[in-house]
Amino acid sequence: MDDTKLLVFLLCFIAQFCLSISASDQVNSFQSVPDLEKSMYMAIDGYPCVRLLNLSGEIGCSNPGRANIVAPVARFKTANKLAEPSALVVSIDQFEELFGRLSNDAEFSRHVVGVLVESGSQLQNGLKGFSPDKKFPQAEFAPYRSGSFEWNPIGSGLMWKAYNFPVFLLSNSSTSALQEIALRNEKRKKSYTVDVADFNLVMQTTKSGTRDSESCLREQTCLPLGGYSVWSALPPMAISSSEKAKPVILVVASMDAASFFRDKSIGADSPISGLISLLTVVDALSRVDGLKDLDKQLVFAVFTGEAWGYLGSRRFLLELDQHSDAVSGLDLALIETVLEIGSVGKGFAQDDKTFFAHSTSETATNGTLSAIQDALGSLRTQSIKISRASKSNPGLPPSSLMSFLKKNPKTSGVVLEDFDTAFTNKFYHSHLDDLPVNINSSAIVAAASVVARSLYILASNKKEIKTSALNTININASLVEELLGCLLSCEPGLSCELVNRYIAPSTSCPSHYVGVVLGEPSSQPYPGNVGDVPRFVWNFLADKTAIPSKNLSSTCPKGCSGKGEMCVKAETDGKGVCVISTTRYIPAYSTRLKYESDTWEVLPHNSSDIMGEADPVWTESNWETIKLRVYTVQDTRFDTWILLLGIAVTVLSYIITVMAKAFITKALKRD
């Protein structure tokens, strides 16, 4: 008997010891609250559609109230009818179908509380096109009346509408995870658990009830869209020189793109192919001797905010009118012609590179068009073709040149594009306008080659130019490839050697969304208030257009105090290099906004600002955090059954206890 008791005691001790070890291991596995959260919640990588505002209302996406949205995940393919509020997973080829149904089916729309959009190159390859912009982007700013013309025939206009539910573009890895979760939920129809998506896309403007730009700026729940444009002169200008100023040939490109999803605005063809072309043109011309002896001054301008009411070009023209420090050395009256490099990344048909010159008028641009043809002839190739745009076009396509033409209808200007009567870019202003599907590096090299030689011919004022001189102007194809990798992909992205030679980027993955204006606008802004791409462009142009400073021993930037001196590459090693360059930042924001006493004020329309009347004054809502996660919850019906079962067990236990007590009492009385 004693042996039996000892054995039982030992077994109990061993069991208790094992349980204590197991409990200890479990406690150690969750050493902090974040560890516990990671085990419960799956964080989802994605790109949100956010809330934007203008003077008349809102567009974009937001949670409808102050709280998170939590709903079961379901696939749109199988969700013909929704019995409960759901977060729908949708492929990009069904995106327009879904949003069309949301507009037309009130009952279905009532049950859709969130949308998760799949990513994947295989989806893109099968698409005929996808553009959430309008069929005539920014028609209200056109210098002609033809709003019914379709430059962008595939455009749906979806990005210009307001949605009171969150919409996220999933990353590739998250797409696979959400597809599995949605499929698992379908198989769990009779199960007591379900996987839900938890959307935290609460916008400050929604919380405060400020539903337009004027009210949200007043309540400081939003910030204006904008940033910083850059311009640079090649060679540097002698600003205080007594010499007569030369006529200016202004070369223009844009560096901001738009998309339904804020941080997935890539814009490979439109407009970054034009930006890359401009940068490589500057690089090629910077290696040419004797530029200071040319009859005309070359000036390069890279605008931002063009996708949102031509903020950059319009502000540039206003700064010229005001003779501000940002445009010191430039005079609007001296700008003889404008050459804009638009979308040139798809300028190819089979083995030929084909581009179209859209001009303000034939008579005003004959010199530019002639220079382009002469430059083309000097290349001695049959694979590059440049044609005049069709006369059936109502005017210029959407471009920065529209701002100049609105300012002065007699402006001489040409826009070089890879299309004639309609965009060849089937993914205009969408997240699918990216590498490698939607752009061709050889087309960019071809466009840049023609532009570089055209500029030299124009700046030479049609003097007899030796072929040998033009033959020294060649585009560095390797630089084009390098810029494509730096500006249009995450690997290497902004971590590439070229960008890191000039700046210390805040992120690897580039996004060309314009962003918001931080702090007080200035021609010498605090670097932290300027985006990675504008800072890179400023440093690159300042370096390429510069002449060496005699002040080689000075510390940079404090020591760069000589005439025309500035500091480049200061971010990389904290020292930088002093050079002589005429390169400036230009604030880019609505001409109807004024910053004063740390607040933004909407100004009344000024009759001298012709495009100001159409200016929507775009702003972006503030937010505290944006987060998307998935986790498993019990079905509410199961919880109800558990509650009822618990009540039943409790009642039954009580009855059994009463009966047992009565039985025992009765038995004891008998004894």
XYZ file of C-alpha atoms in Angstrom:
671
model
C 0.000 0.000 0.000
C 2.850 2.363 0.879
C 4.551 1.555 -2.434
C 1.365 2.450 -4.301
C 1.095 5.802 -2.496
C 4.751 6.552 -3.296
C 4.222 5.763 -6.983
C 1.170 8.032 -7.164
C 3.125 10.816 -5.443
C 6.010 10.517 -7.929
C 3.656 10.547 -10.916
C 1.940 13.683 -9.620
C 5.301 15.392 -9.044
C 6.534 14.570 -12.571
C 3.277 15.779 -14.116
C 3.423 19.041 -12.175
C 7.086 19.531 -13.179
C 6.298 18.978 -16.875
C 3.387 21.385 -16.711
C 5.564 24.029 -15.080
C 8.211 23.654 -17.827
C 5.540 23.885 -20.521
C 4.066 26.995 -18.938
C 7.530 28.494 -18.558
C 8.306 27.898 -22.258
C 5.013 29.489 -23.257
C 5.691 32.547 -21.128
C 9.212 32.852 -22.530
C 7.894 32.663 -26.112
C 5.847 35.819 -25.457
C 8.387 38.094 -23.857
C 6.489 41.270 -24.745
C 3.142 42.574 -25.919
C 4.437 42.970 -29.524
C 5.362 39.258 -29.512
C 1.844 38.409 -28.451
C 0.390 40.713 -31.122
C 2.542 39.100 -33.819
C 1.162 35.708 -32.898
C -2.402 37.012 -33.117
C -2.295 39.493 -36.012
C -0.871 39.311 -39.525
C 0.369 42.719 -40.716
C -0.461 43.276 -44.385
C 1.844 45.233 -46.677
C 0.040 47.510 -49.065
C -0.479 50.929 -50.555
C -3.526 52.924 -49.455
C -5.840 55.155 -51.398
C -6.054 58.289 -49.212
C -8.415 61.237 -48.846
C -7.723 64.332 -50.962
C -9.743 67.529 -50.877
C -10.358 70.568 -53.051
C -12.447 73.714 -52.811
C -15.632 71.877 -53.717
C -15.307 68.580 -51.870
C -13.392 65.319 -51.551
C -11.951 62.479 -53.595
C -10.083 59.324 -52.622
C -10.670 56.929 -49.754
C -11.165 56.921 -46.006
C -12.799 54.987 -43.210
C -16.313 56.434 -42.893
C -15.882 57.446 -39.252
C -13.435 57.614 -36.371
C -13.107 53.866 -35.771
C -11.374 50.987 -37.519
C -13.304 48.887 -40.021
C -13.311 45.140 -39.300
C -14.947 42.717 -41.730
C -14.604 39.143 -43.042
C -12.446 38.709 -46.135
C -14.221 37.477 -49.269
C -13.428 37.210 -52.965
C -15.285 39.446 -55.399
C -15.352 36.581 -57.915
C -17.664 34.564 -55.721
C -19.456 37.397 -53.935
C -22.532 37.749 -56.126
C -24.562 38.515 -53.040
C -23.220 39.542 -49.662
C -25.092 38.521 -46.541
C -22.885 40.566 -44.229
C -20.439 43.504 -44.400
C -17.300 42.229 -46.146
C -13.820 43.244 -47.280
C -13.544 42.167 -50.908
C -10.368 40.876 -52.539
C -10.431 41.866 -56.211
C -8.045 41.353 -59.113
C -7.045 44.414 -61.120
C -8.864 43.145 -64.206
C -12.128 43.241 -62.212
C -11.410 46.563 -60.490
C -13.556 48.690 -62.792
C -16.331 46.080 -62.771
C -16.437 46.138 -58.967
C -16.519 49.931 -58.707
C -19.132 50.094 -61.438
C -21.329 47.740 -59.452
C -20.735 49.731 -56.274
C -22.088 52.791 -58.084
C -25.158 51.045 -59.488
C -26.128 48.413 -56.908
C -27.072 50.057 -53.600
C -27.774 46.767 -51.801
C -24.414 45.299 -52.802
C -22.620 48.567 -52.009
C -24.100 48.616 -48.500
C -22.259 45.397 -47.651
C -18.838 46.357 -49.075
C -16.853 48.034 -46.295
C -13.340 47.623 -47.711
C -11.516 46.641 -50.910
C -8.201 44.796 -51.249
C -6.670 44.939 -54.737
C -4.363 42.160 -55.879
C -0.892 42.771 -57.337
C 1.075 40.631 -59.758
C 2.857 41.011 -63.087
C 0.848 38.127 -64.545
C -2.308 40.191 -64.062
C -0.736 43.205 -65.765
C 0.403 41.207 -68.779
C -3.143 40.098 -69.501
C -4.687 43.566 -69.273
C -5.627 45.626 -72.299
C -5.135 48.696 -70.164
C -6.037 50.394 -66.907
C -6.141 54.134 -66.285
C -8.149 55.628 -63.393
C -7.647 59.145 -64.785
C -10.096 60.969 -67.050
C -10.297 60.594 -70.807
C -8.997 64.166 -71.126
C -6.803 64.670 -68.056
C -7.029 68.208 -66.647
C -9.165 69.436 -69.534
C -10.156 72.475 -67.473
C -6.613 73.848 -67.870
C -6.386 73.360 -71.636
C -5.839 76.524 -73.711
C -8.610 75.396 -76.037
C -12.177 74.159 -75.686
C -12.458 70.540 -76.633
C -13.276 68.725 -73.439
C -14.889 65.873 -75.352
C -11.596 64.961 -77.032
C -10.109 61.732 -75.670
C -6.350 61.848 -75.220
C -6.734 58.936 -72.793
C -9.490 56.752 -74.314
C -9.074 54.010 -71.734
C -9.512 56.407 -68.794
C -12.256 55.577 -66.284
C -12.013 58.631 -64.012
C -12.233 56.426 -60.892
C -9.433 58.262 -59.059
C -11.444 61.499 -59.082
C -14.343 60.133 -57.013
C -14.849 59.888 -53.244
C -15.170 56.518 -51.490
C -16.268 56.191 -47.871
C -14.490 52.903 -47.363
C -10.803 51.925 -47.322
C -9.078 50.643 -50.463
C -5.607 49.072 -50.374
C -3.343 47.793 -53.121
C -1.706 44.642 -51.776
C 1.971 43.843 -52.200
C 2.845 40.652 -54.094
C 3.427 38.669 -50.891
C 0.274 40.010 -49.250
C -1.737 39.169 -52.363
C -0.943 35.470 -51.949
C -1.770 35.601 -48.245
C -5.139 37.325 -48.745
C -6.107 34.964 -51.568
C -5.523 32.016 -49.222
C -7.461 33.704 -46.422
C -10.448 34.462 -48.666
C -10.455 30.869 -49.918
C -10.224 29.575 -46.347
C -13.213 31.691 -45.344
C -15.234 30.199 -48.200
C -14.483 26.698 -46.925
C -15.385 27.725 -43.367
C -18.982 28.622 -44.087
C -20.195 26.255 -41.370
C -17.209 26.840 -39.117
C -17.231 28.871 -35.921
C -14.169 30.996 -36.879
C -13.565 33.519 -39.668
C -10.577 35.615 -40.808
C -11.224 39.352 -40.848
C -9.412 42.410 -42.226
C -8.887 45.312 -39.838
C -8.562 48.648 -41.697
C -7.084 51.667 -39.949
C -7.521 54.402 -42.556
C -9.011 57.115 -40.380
C -8.491 60.566 -41.895
C -8.301 63.712 -39.761
C -10.606 65.583 -42.122
C -13.257 62.895 -41.647
C -12.900 63.022 -37.860
C -13.148 66.811 -37.754
C -15.821 67.150 -40.430
C -13.699 69.443 -42.622
C -14.850 68.339 -46.049
C -13.113 70.839 -48.365
C -9.685 72.449 -48.724
C -10.603 75.835 -47.305
C -12.090 74.448 -44.087
C -9.417 71.799 -43.523
C -6.589 74.302 -44.037
C -8.289 76.638 -41.590
C -8.633 73.841 -39.012
C -5.157 72.488 -39.882
C -6.384 68.973 -40.614
C -4.746 68.878 -44.053
C -1.770 70.203 -46.018
C -1.520 71.510 -49.596
C -0.298 69.215 -52.333
C 3.042 70.384 -53.632
C 6.779 70.246 -53.211
C 9.791 71.665 -55.003
C 10.608 72.029 -58.680
C 14.180 72.559 -59.881
C 15.722 74.671 -62.625
C 19.315 74.929 -63.781
C 21.239 76.903 -66.402
C 23.895 75.407 -68.676
C 26.402 76.983 -68.525
C 25.867 78.912 -65.252
C 24.508 82.441 -65.634
C 26.512 85.518 -64.722
C 23.628 87.060 -62.784
C 25.250 90.385 -61.922
C 27.187 90.678 -65.165
C 26.906 93.829 -67.230
C 26.762 91.718 -70.387
C 23.493 91.656 -72.250
C 21.372 88.680 -71.230
C 20.991 85.993 -73.865
C 17.667 84.672 -75.156
C 16.659 81.528 -73.275
C 15.761 78.106 -74.616
C 13.765 76.463 -71.843
C 13.756 72.662 -71.688
C 11.011 71.190 -69.503
C 10.083 67.828 -67.983
C 7.923 66.660 -65.068
C 8.871 64.490 -62.112
C 5.546 63.718 -60.424
C 3.040 61.028 -61.275
C -0.426 60.173 -60.005
C -2.234 56.961 -59.174
C -5.299 55.631 -57.374
C -2.866 54.541 -54.650
C -0.820 57.309 -53.026
C 2.578 55.641 -52.623
C 2.408 53.572 -55.789
C 2.668 56.500 -58.211
C 5.502 55.262 -60.405
C 4.865 56.944 -63.755
C 7.513 55.093 -65.757
C 6.389 56.338 -69.159
C 4.363 59.299 -67.969
C 6.349 61.322 -67.003
C 9.600 59.751 -65.707
C 10.800 58.700 -69.165
C 10.859 62.413 -70.019
C 12.707 63.253 -66.797
C 15.367 60.619 -67.483
C 15.704 61.905 -71.023
C 16.247 65.466 -69.739
C 18.861 64.379 -67.189
C 20.834 62.466 -69.797
C 20.596 65.413 -72.209
C 22.165 67.640 -69.553
C 24.853 65.027 -68.966
C 25.659 64.846 -72.695
C 25.760 68.623 -73.216
C 27.845 69.174 -70.076
C 30.713 67.373 -71.808
C 30.604 69.681 -74.855
C 33.186 72.467 -75.084
C 32.324 76.066 -75.880
C 28.757 76.239 -74.558
C 29.417 79.691 -73.106
C 30.124 80.957 -76.625
C 26.690 79.961 -77.923
C 24.249 82.748 -78.759
C 21.487 81.458 -76.511
C 21.241 80.285 -72.931
C 20.067 76.761 -72.160
C 17.846 76.438 -69.089
C 16.436 73.137 -67.824
C 13.363 73.005 -65.577
C 11.929 69.944 -63.854
C 8.460 70.627 -62.465
C 6.532 68.797 -59.766
C 2.799 68.933 -59.066
C 1.931 68.875 -62.765
C -0.502 65.994 -62.296
C -2.526 68.140 -59.869
C -3.323 71.312 -61.762
C 0.138 72.096 -63.155
C 1.281 73.366 -59.758
C 4.970 73.506 -60.674
C 4.782 75.308 -64.012
C 2.114 77.759 -62.832
C 4.072 78.642 -59.686
C 7.232 78.999 -61.822
C 5.489 81.565 -64.016
C 4.159 83.419 -60.962
C 7.643 83.542 -59.423
C 8.913 84.996 -62.712
C 6.222 87.679 -62.557
C 7.236 88.499 -58.991
C 10.987 88.411 -59.776
C 11.541 86.278 -56.688
C 14.833 84.845 -55.457
C 13.779 81.405 -56.698
C 14.127 82.565 -60.313
C 16.922 85.087 -59.876
C 18.671 85.531 -63.213
C 15.670 84.470 -65.297
C 13.282 86.757 -67.139
C 10.051 85.587 -68.730
C 10.571 88.009 -71.607
C 13.855 86.288 -72.468
C 12.300 82.833 -72.928
C 12.338 82.454 -76.693
C 11.056 78.917 -76.993
C 9.995 76.029 -74.769
C 10.859 72.426 -75.572
C 9.095 69.912 -73.355
C 10.111 66.269 -73.153
C 6.931 64.372 -72.386
C 6.284 60.637 -72.447
C 9.000 59.089 -74.604
C 9.393 55.630 -73.061
C 7.068 53.890 -75.505
C 8.284 55.625 -78.659
C 8.903 52.467 -80.615
C 7.116 50.385 -83.201
C 8.896 47.127 -83.941
C 12.501 48.228 -84.540
C 11.694 51.899 -85.171
C 11.633 54.653 -82.555
C 8.768 56.972 -83.447
C 8.013 60.291 -81.767
C 5.590 63.114 -82.440
C 6.197 66.839 -82.136
C 3.127 68.659 -80.802
C 3.581 72.391 -81.367
C 1.806 75.563 -80.311
C 1.634 76.771 -83.925
C 3.484 75.945 -87.115
C 4.757 79.455 -87.738
C 5.944 80.038 -84.167
C 7.798 76.749 -83.949
C 9.284 76.355 -87.413
C 12.772 77.012 -86.050
C 12.448 74.349 -83.345
C 10.945 71.782 -85.699
C 13.666 72.490 -88.241
C 16.357 72.036 -85.580
C 14.811 68.706 -84.579
C 14.930 67.469 -88.166
C 18.538 68.661 -88.561
C 19.471 66.866 -85.351
C 17.750 63.729 -86.574
C 19.659 63.928 -89.840
C 22.985 64.228 -88.022
C 22.341 60.916 -86.262
C 22.344 59.170 -89.653
C 19.901 56.491 -88.642
C 16.714 55.222 -90.192
C 15.442 53.712 -86.945
C 14.384 57.031 -85.363
C 11.450 58.918 -86.818
C 9.925 62.203 -85.705
C 6.673 63.407 -87.212
C 4.495 66.413 -86.682
C 1.393 65.642 -84.688
C -1.864 65.337 -86.577
C -3.645 68.548 -87.509
C -6.886 66.914 -86.375
C -5.753 67.264 -82.754
C -7.534 70.143 -81.007
C -4.230 71.450 -79.648
C -1.476 70.431 -77.281
C -1.849 67.229 -75.276
C -1.898 67.560 -71.456
C 1.501 69.117 -70.702
C 3.322 71.841 -68.782
C 3.455 73.861 -71.990
C -0.268 74.513 -71.494
C 0.626 76.797 -68.564
C 2.952 78.848 -70.759
C 0.395 79.032 -73.540
C -2.309 80.171 -71.126
C 0.061 82.839 -69.860
C 1.018 83.955 -73.352
C -0.911 82.550 -76.338
C 1.996 83.513 -78.603
C 4.437 81.231 -76.783
C 6.644 79.224 -79.108
C 6.809 75.670 -77.868
C 7.033 72.001 -78.805
C 6.164 68.912 -76.781
C 7.915 65.704 -77.809
C 5.726 62.668 -77.110
C 5.511 58.981 -77.984
C 1.919 59.374 -79.226
C 0.002 61.333 -81.832
C -3.761 61.524 -81.308
C -4.093 59.393 -78.158
C -1.835 58.093 -75.393
C 0.092 54.943 -76.255
C 0.486 54.474 -72.511
C -2.412 52.177 -71.600
C -1.601 52.520 -67.896
C -1.552 56.316 -67.691
C -1.621 57.528 -64.071
C -1.947 54.048 -62.651
C 0.308 51.900 -60.478
C 0.902 49.665 -63.509
C 2.928 52.299 -65.377
C 6.191 50.727 -64.267
C 9.238 48.692 -65.229
C 9.837 46.637 -67.273
C 6.517 46.215 -69.057
C 5.665 49.814 -69.864
C 8.924 51.427 -70.907
C 11.814 50.912 -73.313
C 15.270 52.300 -72.549
C 16.299 52.476 -76.205
C 13.351 54.793 -76.891
C 14.574 57.144 -74.135
C 18.097 57.098 -75.563
C 16.716 57.894 -79.020
C 14.586 60.808 -77.782
C 17.433 62.219 -75.692
C 19.840 61.976 -78.638
C 17.555 64.063 -80.835
C 16.807 66.614 -78.092
C 20.462 67.118 -77.112
C 21.559 67.870 -80.669
C 18.457 69.977 -81.325
C 19.284 72.183 -78.348
C 22.838 72.703 -79.537
C 21.562 73.709 -82.973
C 18.983 76.093 -81.476
C 21.486 77.653 -79.075
C 23.904 78.172 -81.964
C 21.268 80.391 -83.589
C 21.251 78.453 -86.858
C 24.859 79.185 -87.624
C 26.732 76.745 -89.788
C 27.384 73.830 -87.486
C 30.036 71.309 -88.269
C 28.924 67.705 -88.236
C 31.978 66.917 -86.152
C 30.654 69.204 -83.391
C 27.273 67.471 -83.332
C 28.939 64.070 -83.349
C 30.520 64.868 -79.984
C 27.041 65.042 -78.434
C 26.152 61.499 -77.468
C 23.804 60.076 -74.877
C 25.245 57.738 -72.273
C 23.007 54.667 -72.637
C 24.451 53.195 -69.435
C 23.314 56.288 -67.534
C 19.793 55.787 -68.904
C 19.759 52.200 -67.636
C 21.143 53.319 -64.290
C 18.498 56.021 -63.891
C 15.758 53.537 -64.772
C 16.914 51.263 -61.968
C 17.271 54.141 -59.509
C 14.008 55.976 -60.192
C 11.606 53.212 -61.197
C 12.298 50.142 -59.077
C 12.955 49.155 -55.478
C 16.069 47.180 -56.385
C 18.382 48.976 -56.312
C 15.989 51.938 -56.252
C 17.150 55.085 -54.497
C 19.827 52.997 -52.784
C 21.678 52.850 -56.107
C 25.238 54.112 -56.325
C 24.301 57.077 -58.538
C 21.726 58.516 -56.130
C 23.908 57.824 -53.098
C 26.673 59.803 -54.760
C 24.501 62.891 -54.293
C 22.023 62.381 -51.433
C 21.163 60.156 -48.476
C 17.678 58.918 -49.458
C 15.030 58.261 -46.826
C 13.788 55.107 -48.568
C 14.812 52.663 -51.282
C 11.538 52.420 -53.164
C 10.884 55.570 -55.198
C 7.409 57.062 -55.409
C 6.707 60.017 -57.636
C 3.583 61.201 -55.868
C 3.876 64.962 -55.410
C 3.440 64.859 -51.625
C 2.553 67.839 -49.440
C 4.279 71.132 -48.675
C 6.066 70.940 -45.328
C 6.904 74.146 -43.495
C 7.247 77.554 -45.104
C 7.935 77.494 -48.868
C 11.406 78.801 -49.676
C 13.930 78.966 -52.502
C 16.443 77.574 -49.999
C 14.369 74.971 -48.180
C 15.429 72.770 -45.310
C 16.508 69.471 -46.984
C 14.181 67.465 -44.752
C 11.222 69.294 -46.309
C 12.236 68.274 -49.836
C 11.532 64.824 -51.256
C 14.268 62.386 -52.233
C 13.770 62.728 -55.995
C 13.765 66.571 -56.105
C 16.909 66.613 -53.932
C 18.607 64.168 -56.264
C 17.555 66.168 -59.332
C 18.842 69.404 -57.754
C 22.225 67.883 -56.893
C 22.550 66.115 -60.246
C 21.761 69.256 -62.263
C 23.912 71.477 -60.043
C 26.826 69.087 -60.499
C 26.445 68.559 -64.249
C 25.908 72.227 -65.126
C 28.632 73.533 -62.785
C 32.075 74.894 -63.360
C 34.712 74.194 -60.690
C 35.061 76.705 -57.892
C 38.426 78.326 -57.239
C 37.599 78.072 -53.554
C 38.637 74.412 -53.274
C 39.819 74.576 -49.665
C 36.577 75.969 -48.238
C 34.334 73.876 -46.054
C 30.969 73.145 -47.584
C 28.305 74.508 -47.332
C 29.345 77.395 -45.042
C 32.418 78.179 -47.089
C 30.557 78.375 -50.418
C 30.031 82.108 -50.179
C 31.641 83.204 -53.424
C 29.759 84.574 -56.395
C 27.466 81.887 -57.810
C 28.854 79.219 -55.478
C 26.792 76.440 -53.980
C 27.367 73.161 -52.201
C 26.579 69.820 -53.857
C 26.774 66.274 -52.465
C 26.635 67.650 -48.912
C 24.356 64.853 -47.696
C 26.687 62.008 -48.558
C 29.643 62.741 -46.310
C 28.607 65.921 -44.504
C 31.235 67.897 -46.404
C 30.157 68.297 -50.002
C 31.858 70.178 -52.822
C 31.764 73.890 -53.656
C 30.886 74.563 -57.301
C 29.703 77.507 -59.375
C 26.244 76.720 -60.694
C 22.923 78.407 -61.378
C 20.578 75.800 -59.935
C 17.550 76.706 -57.843
C 14.636 75.163 -56.022
C 11.229 76.637 -56.843
C 8.337 76.035 -54.433
C 5.486 74.258 -56.207
C 1.999 74.738 -54.792
C -1.293 76.343 -55.768
C -1.094 79.957 -56.878
C -4.240 80.533 -54.828
C -2.537 79.731 -51.534
C -0.600 81.969 -49.176
C 1.512 80.850 -46.222
C 1.556 83.284 -43.333
C 2.017 82.927 -39.569
C 2.418 79.147 -39.855
C -0.962 78.726 -41.538
C -2.260 78.423 -45.087
C -4.866 80.780 -46.476
C -6.930 80.401 -49.646
C -6.764 83.586 -51.699
C -9.602 84.949 -53.833
C -9.234 84.376 -57.549
C -6.919 86.914 -59.172
C -7.972 87.910 -62.677
C -4.322 88.062 -63.747
C -3.950 84.355 -62.912
C -5.848 82.921 -65.870
C -5.555 79.298 -64.752
C -6.319 80.171 -61.125
C -10.053 80.187 -61.756
C -9.918 76.481 -62.606
C -7.521 75.687 -59.744
C -9.171 73.147 -57.396
C -6.563 73.881 -54.643
C -5.730 70.275 -53.830
C -4.928 69.248 -50.261
C -4.280 65.941 -48.530
C -5.851 64.961 -45.232
C -3.619 64.407 -42.220
C -3.692 61.052 -40.441
C -2.115 59.505 -37.366
C -1.370 56.066 -38.750
C -2.400 53.848 -41.639
C -2.462 50.145 -40.952
C -3.980 46.974 -42.353
C -3.936 43.639 -40.542
C -5.734 40.297 -40.590
C -6.684 38.010 -37.716
C -9.089 35.233 -36.799
C -12.260 35.786 -34.780
C -15.060 33.527 -33.629
C -18.359 33.750 -35.406
C -20.905 35.737 -33.390
C -23.423 32.944 -33.806
C -20.963 30.559 -32.193
C -20.493 33.016 -29.324
C -24.269 33.095 -28.878
C -24.457 29.307 -28.758
C -21.605 29.211 -26.221
C -23.442 31.755 -24.072
C -26.689 29.797 -24.238
C -24.846 26.564 -23.520
C -23.129 28.181 -20.554
C -26.453 29.373 -19.183
C -27.947 25.915 -19.691
C -25.019 24.241 -17.934
C -25.276 26.705 -15.059
C -29.014 26.122 -14.655
C -28.579 22.361 -14.938
C -25.750 22.444 -12.397
C -27.948 24.381 -10.019
C -30.807 21.904 -10.434
C -28.487 18.926 -9.930
C -26.966 20.591 -6.868
C -30.391 21.207 -5.348
C -31.508 17.668 -6.110
C -28.277 16.190 -4.759
C -28.556 18.252 -1.603
C -32.141 17.124 -1.090
C -31.175 13.497 -1.690
C -28.236 13.622 0.731
C -30.320 15.372 3.378
C -33.022 12.742 3.056
C -30.478 9.933 3.237
C -28.879 11.362 6.375
C -32.276 11.614 8.079
C -32.864 7.930 7.452
C -29.571 7.115 9.105
